[in-house]
């Protein structure tokens, strides 16, 4: 029987467990630092057994769904317990700070480590929000070491597709962190800053879809996102500075009453969106 281990039974970890049990006949072991969460997962059937020093060696693939530094700590602390030739995949939101040490730990201890990032989730966290459909149509980013054996990458791909993801993308740690600073981290910064307007407390009744879309991720886990932002601060600073530069252009056009400049800025943004999404202009 194929055995899966899951470290961290929050939104992502518990969703992996639920999806794995729905889509395959794998036996799922799980562990969470909160013992009540582990007990709930056992009693509710989300996992089949507890992941511990005895069962960890029985697992073919282990997903480590923790904050970046905690991922590294767990993998380092349990390196000798992983089965030889087993596959360990982390699910942290940054890759350089996780992959560099874990590639070395894996090589020294005879197991395989591939960095990972599930491109799915909600603004909420915790096992109670986990769903077996969380990864439907979602992509999982795999970040293997340089010149990794193609068979290991294939195993990792099969593992993530087997727990419900619809497609896989493969890239370097550097490229991942560069892209994620724009596609995810900047969006969280903007959303979080946007709701600090004095109008936020009196907007009810005159807000619609655009407000909801922009503010959804303002509700975040401040501890996790602080670590993610700090681990990727070089890329995130660049994206924030770029955004501030563009916002300043809009402000200057409004201050000077330059309608032509404002119209051009808006058109440029529309065209940029169309090019980014591969769309054709509707005008």
Tab-separated table of C-alpha atoms in Angstrom:
chain	number	residue	atom	x	y	z
A	1	UNK	CA	0.000	0.000	0.000
A	2	UNK	CA	1.129	3.531	-0.758
A	3	UNK	CA	1.538	5.621	2.400
A	4	UNK	CA	1.392	9.417	2.646
A	5	UNK	CA	2.545	11.475	5.602
A	6	UNK	CA	1.350	15.013	6.261
A	7	UNK	CA	3.037	17.380	8.689
A	8	UNK	CA	0.791	20.291	9.682
A	9	UNK	CA	-2.970	19.706	9.536
A	10	UNK	CA	-4.090	23.227	8.762
A	11	UNK	CA	-5.996	24.353	5.674
A	12	UNK	CA	-3.525	22.927	3.153
A	13	UNK	CA	-2.358	19.843	5.029
A	14	UNK	CA	-5.856	18.696	5.962
A	15	UNK	CA	-7.104	19.389	2.431
A	16	UNK	CA	-4.281	17.222	1.054
A	17	UNK	CA	-5.337	14.470	3.468
A	18	UNK	CA	-9.005	14.713	2.492
A	19	UNK	CA	-8.253	14.780	-1.213
A	20	UNK	CA	-5.770	11.906	-0.996
A	21	UNK	CA	-8.306	9.707	0.767
A	22	UNK	CA	-10.977	10.611	-1.779
A	23	UNK	CA	-8.854	10.107	-4.885
A	24	UNK	CA	-6.695	7.132	-3.929
A	25	UNK	CA	-6.376	4.086	-1.704
A	26	UNK	CA	-3.348	5.545	0.071
A	27	UNK	CA	-3.041	5.294	3.822
A	28	UNK	CA	-2.653	8.780	5.277
A	29	UNK	CA	-0.677	9.557	8.428
A	30	UNK	CA	-0.817	13.057	9.898
A	31	UNK	CA	0.728	15.202	12.589
A	32	UNK	CA	0.058	18.658	13.961
A	33	UNK	CA	1.827	20.429	16.805
A	34	UNK	CA	-1.637	21.085	18.233
A	35	UNK	CA	-2.546	17.672	19.639
A	36	UNK	CA	-6.258	18.522	19.619
A	37	UNK	CA	-6.054	19.060	15.851
A	38	UNK	CA	-4.384	15.683	15.358
A	39	UNK	CA	-7.036	14.006	17.518
A	40	UNK	CA	-9.818	15.731	15.574
A	41	UNK	CA	-8.282	14.572	12.279
A	42	UNK	CA	-8.161	10.989	13.577
A	43	UNK	CA	-11.681	10.971	14.988
A	44	UNK	CA	-13.178	12.539	11.866
A	45	UNK	CA	-11.350	10.168	9.533
A	46	UNK	CA	-9.304	12.876	7.814
A	47	UNK	CA	-6.210	10.779	8.573
A	48	UNK	CA	-5.810	7.044	9.180
A	49	UNK	CA	-3.096	7.267	11.793
A	50	UNK	CA	-0.693	9.565	13.587
A	51	UNK	CA	2.593	10.451	11.938
A	52	UNK	CA	5.354	9.883	14.459
A	53	UNK	CA	8.903	8.524	14.716
A	54	UNK	CA	7.580	5.005	14.178
A	55	UNK	CA	5.253	5.599	11.207
A	56	UNK	CA	7.305	8.243	9.411
A	57	UNK	CA	9.586	5.543	8.025
A	58	UNK	CA	6.596	3.788	6.451
A	59	UNK	CA	5.714	6.778	4.268
A	60	UNK	CA	6.541	6.892	0.569
A	61	UNK	CA	5.786	10.607	0.291
A	62	UNK	CA	5.623	13.210	3.047
A	63	UNK	CA	4.119	16.679	2.620
A	64	UNK	CA	5.465	19.236	5.102
A	65	UNK	CA	2.834	21.981	5.405
A	66	UNK	CA	4.443	24.423	7.841
A	67	UNK	CA	5.894	27.939	7.871
A	68	UNK	CA	9.232	28.160	6.026
A	69	UNK	CA	11.567	28.015	9.029
A	70	UNK	CA	9.460	25.297	10.664
A	71	UNK	CA	9.673	23.226	7.457
A	72	UNK	CA	13.453	23.316	7.601
A	73	UNK	CA	13.495	22.518	11.324
A	74	UNK	CA	11.145	19.553	10.945
A	75	UNK	CA	13.038	18.085	8.009
A	76	UNK	CA	16.382	18.529	9.769
A	77	UNK	CA	15.092	17.089	13.049
A	78	UNK	CA	13.527	14.038	11.381
A	79	UNK	CA	16.069	13.410	8.624
A	80	UNK	CA	17.212	10.118	10.104
A	81	UNK	CA	13.634	8.840	10.371
A	82	UNK	CA	12.647	9.289	6.712
A	83	UNK	CA	12.788	6.057	4.710
A	84	UNK	CA	15.674	5.788	2.282
A	85	UNK	CA	14.600	6.883	-1.198
A	86	UNK	CA	11.370	8.384	0.173
A	87	UNK	CA	10.131	11.713	-1.162
A	88	UNK	CA	9.666	14.818	0.999
A	89	UNK	CA	7.818	17.827	-0.442
A	90	UNK	CA	7.340	21.071	1.448
A	91	UNK	CA	4.380	23.398	0.890
A	92	UNK	CA	5.787	26.711	2.147
A	93	UNK	CA	5.110	29.935	0.246
A	94	UNK	CA	8.773	30.799	-0.399
A	95	UNK	CA	11.430	28.523	-1.782
A	96	UNK	CA	14.967	29.913	-1.529
A	97	UNK	CA	15.102	29.860	2.285
A	98	UNK	CA	13.623	26.349	2.406
A	99	UNK	CA	15.179	24.578	-0.567
A	100	UNK	CA	18.837	25.465	-0.042
A	101	UNK	CA	19.190	23.775	3.378
A	102	UNK	CA	16.752	20.942	2.635
A	103	UNK	CA	18.493	19.863	-0.564
A	104	UNK	CA	21.651	19.350	1.506
A	105	UNK	CA	19.844	17.577	4.358
A	106	UNK	CA	18.196	15.155	1.931
A	107	UNK	CA	21.424	14.334	0.142
A	108	UNK	CA	23.214	13.693	3.427
A	109	UNK	CA	20.480	11.350	4.681
A	110	UNK	CA	19.476	9.369	1.599
A	111	UNK	CA	15.975	10.686	0.884
A	112	UNK	CA	14.709	13.014	-1.858
A	113	UNK	CA	13.548	16.566	-1.235
A	114	UNK	CA	11.607	18.600	-3.782
A	115	UNK	CA	10.370	22.064	-2.913
A	116	UNK	CA	6.710	22.740	-3.515
A	117	UNK	CA	4.026	25.400	-3.404
A	118	UNK	CA	0.302	24.614	-3.765
A	119	UNK	CA	-1.319	27.476	-5.667
A	120	UNK	CA	-4.599	27.227	-3.803
A	121	UNK	CA	-6.195	28.294	-0.553
A	122	UNK	CA	-8.563	30.782	1.037
A	123	UNK	CA	-8.207	33.800	3.293
A	124	UNK	CA	-9.093	31.512	6.206
A	125	UNK	CA	-6.817	29.041	7.954
A	126	UNK	CA	-7.293	25.915	9.994
A	127	UNK	CA	-8.512	22.366	9.593
A	128	UNK	CA	-12.186	23.330	9.769
A	129	UNK	CA	-11.891	25.079	6.399
A	130	UNK	CA	-10.188	22.132	4.682
A	131	UNK	CA	-11.969	20.641	1.657
A	132	UNK	CA	-11.351	17.614	-0.525
A	133	UNK	CA	-12.022	19.863	-3.549
A	134	UNK	CA	-9.519	22.568	-2.548
A	135	UNK	CA	-7.098	21.734	-5.356
A	136	UNK	CA	-9.558	21.232	-8.200
A	137	UNK	CA	-8.132	23.077	-11.240
A	138	UNK	CA	-5.194	24.241	-9.095
A	139	UNK	CA	-1.496	24.157	-9.964
A	140	UNK	CA	1.276	22.798	-7.762
A	141	UNK	CA	4.710	24.345	-8.278
A	142	UNK	CA	7.597	21.896	-7.958
A	143	UNK	CA	11.087	23.199	-7.210
A	144	UNK	CA	13.676	20.439	-7.604
A	145	UNK	CA	17.399	20.791	-7.041
A	146	UNK	CA	19.635	21.604	-9.982
A	147	UNK	CA	20.127	18.579	-12.256
A	148	UNK	CA	17.664	16.482	-10.242
A	149	UNK	CA	17.026	12.960	-11.541
A	150	UNK	CA	14.069	13.116	-13.927
A	151	UNK	CA	12.567	10.071	-12.204
A	152	UNK	CA	12.418	11.950	-8.890
A	153	UNK	CA	10.634	14.864	-10.556
A	154	UNK	CA	8.218	12.411	-12.172
A	155	UNK	CA	7.530	10.845	-8.770
A	156	UNK	CA	6.869	14.271	-7.273
A	157	UNK	CA	4.551	15.144	-10.132
A	158	UNK	CA	2.625	11.903	-9.701
A	159	UNK	CA	2.389	12.511	-5.954
A	160	UNK	CA	0.830	15.980	-6.225
A	161	UNK	CA	-1.539	14.969	-9.008
A	162	UNK	CA	-2.527	12.044	-6.823
A	163	UNK	CA	-3.691	14.347	-4.031
A	164	UNK	CA	-5.962	16.387	-6.277
A	165	UNK	CA	-3.946	18.984	-8.152
A	166	UNK	CA	-4.814	19.403	-11.816
A	167	UNK	CA	-1.459	20.528	-13.199
A	168	UNK	CA	2.181	20.967	-12.270
A	169	UNK	CA	4.746	23.668	-12.996
A	170	UNK	CA	8.489	23.227	-12.473
A	171	UNK	CA	10.929	26.079	-11.788
A	172	UNK	CA	13.965	27.168	-9.780
A	173	UNK	CA	13.755	28.580	-6.246
A	174	UNK	CA	14.896	31.976	-7.541
A	175	UNK	CA	12.269	32.140	-10.279
A	176	UNK	CA	9.524	30.995	-7.904
A	177	UNK	CA	10.280	33.694	-5.345
A	178	UNK	CA	10.531	36.364	-8.025
A	179	UNK	CA	7.118	35.490	-9.469
A	180	UNK	CA	5.354	34.893	-6.152
A	181	UNK	CA	6.351	38.350	-4.914
A	182	UNK	CA	4.115	39.761	-7.653
A	183	UNK	CA	1.323	37.198	-8.013
A	184	UNK	CA	0.666	36.683	-4.304
A	185	UNK	CA	2.696	38.708	-1.843
A	186	UNK	CA	2.168	42.143	-3.406
A	187	UNK	CA	-1.566	41.456	-3.647
A	188	UNK	CA	-1.688	40.762	0.089
A	189	UNK	CA	0.259	43.943	0.887
A	190	UNK	CA	-2.014	46.075	-1.317
A	191	UNK	CA	-5.198	44.550	0.088
A	192	UNK	CA	-3.996	44.933	3.671
A	193	UNK	CA	-2.977	48.561	3.131
A	194	UNK	CA	-6.099	49.452	1.147
A	195	UNK	CA	-8.495	48.701	4.026
A	196	UNK	CA	-6.666	51.180	6.269
A	197	UNK	CA	-8.474	54.066	4.584
A	198	UNK	CA	-10.816	56.001	6.943
A	199	UNK	CA	-13.594	55.205	4.465
A	200	UNK	CA	-13.302	51.511	5.253
A	201	UNK	CA	-15.405	51.957	8.372
A	202	UNK	CA	-18.303	53.618	6.576
A	203	UNK	CA	-18.433	51.971	3.157
A	204	UNK	CA	-21.371	49.637	3.765
A	205	UNK	CA	-24.158	50.062	1.255
A	206	UNK	CA	-21.933	51.544	-1.440
A	207	UNK	CA	-19.461	48.753	-2.090
A	208	UNK	CA	-19.676	46.089	-4.769
A	209	UNK	CA	-17.612	43.387	-6.414
A	210	UNK	CA	-14.445	45.410	-6.928
A	211	UNK	CA	-14.243	46.166	-3.198
A	212	UNK	CA	-14.761	42.527	-2.278
A	213	UNK	CA	-12.181	41.337	-4.798
A	214	UNK	CA	-9.544	43.793	-3.625
A	215	UNK	CA	-10.044	43.304	0.106
A	216	UNK	CA	-10.531	39.528	0.314
A	217	UNK	CA	-6.935	38.748	1.283
A	218	UNK	CA	-6.599	41.646	3.718
A	219	UNK	CA	-7.897	39.112	6.219
A	220	UNK	CA	-4.682	37.146	6.641
A	221	UNK	CA	-2.497	35.272	9.109
A	222	UNK	CA	-0.102	38.026	10.166
A	223	UNK	CA	2.448	35.619	11.634
A	224	UNK	CA	2.764	33.493	8.525
A	225	UNK	CA	2.785	36.395	6.078
A	226	UNK	CA	5.384	38.301	8.093
A	227	UNK	CA	7.749	35.342	7.723
A	228	UNK	CA	6.967	34.936	4.031
A	229	UNK	CA	7.483	38.640	3.312
A	230	UNK	CA	10.757	38.808	5.233
A	231	UNK	CA	12.132	35.695	3.543
A	232	UNK	CA	11.411	37.256	0.144
A	233	UNK	CA	11.904	40.911	0.985
A	234	UNK	CA	14.314	41.689	-1.867
A	235	UNK	CA	11.740	40.700	-4.486
A	236	UNK	CA	8.792	42.166	-2.582
A	237	UNK	CA	10.504	45.536	-2.055
A	238	UNK	CA	11.106	45.755	-5.791
A	239	UNK	CA	7.433	45.066	-6.538
A	240	UNK	CA	6.183	47.547	-3.915
A	241	UNK	CA	8.497	50.266	-5.260
A	242	UNK	CA	7.279	49.583	-8.795
A	243	UNK	CA	3.655	49.878	-7.679
A	244	UNK	CA	4.328	53.129	-5.767
A	245	UNK	CA	5.960	54.569	-8.881
A	246	UNK	CA	2.908	53.779	-10.993
A	247	UNK	CA	0.438	55.034	-8.361
A	248	UNK	CA	2.384	58.288	-8.228
A	249	UNK	CA	1.808	58.743	-11.965
A	250	UNK	CA	-1.966	58.525	-11.460
A	251	UNK	CA	-1.801	60.952	-8.526
A	252	UNK	CA	0.244	63.462	-10.507
A	253	UNK	CA	-2.140	63.319	-13.459
A	254	UNK	CA	-5.082	64.003	-11.128
A	255	UNK	CA	-3.284	66.824	-9.327
A	256	UNK	CA	-2.442	68.560	-12.593
A	257	UNK	CA	-5.883	67.977	-14.089
A	258	UNK	CA	-4.278	66.220	-17.062
A	259	UNK	CA	-7.140	64.194	-18.519
A	260	UNK	CA	-5.128	63.003	-21.503
A	261	UNK	CA	-2.372	61.666	-19.263
A	262	UNK	CA	-4.893	59.949	-16.976
A	263	UNK	CA	-6.710	58.410	-19.940
A	264	UNK	CA	-3.419	57.100	-21.315
A	265	UNK	CA	-2.450	55.612	-17.943
A	266	UNK	CA	-5.786	53.817	-17.724
A	267	UNK	CA	-5.447	52.541	-21.283
A	268	UNK	CA	-1.913	51.352	-20.599
A	269	UNK	CA	-3.160	49.399	-17.598
A	270	UNK	CA	-5.978	47.810	-19.582
A	271	UNK	CA	-3.589	46.786	-22.340
A	272	UNK	CA	-1.125	45.412	-19.787
A	273	UNK	CA	-3.894	43.255	-18.316
A	274	UNK	CA	-4.895	41.996	-21.757
A	275	UNK	CA	-1.302	41.112	-22.605
A	276	UNK	CA	-0.744	39.414	-19.251
A	277	UNK	CA	-3.849	37.252	-19.676
A	278	UNK	CA	-3.429	36.684	-23.406
A	279	UNK	CA	-6.664	38.518	-24.149
A	280	UNK	CA	-7.534	40.668	-27.140
A	281	UNK	CA	-8.775	44.211	-26.725
A	282	UNK	CA	-12.554	44.454	-26.663
A	283	UNK	CA	-12.472	47.933	-28.190
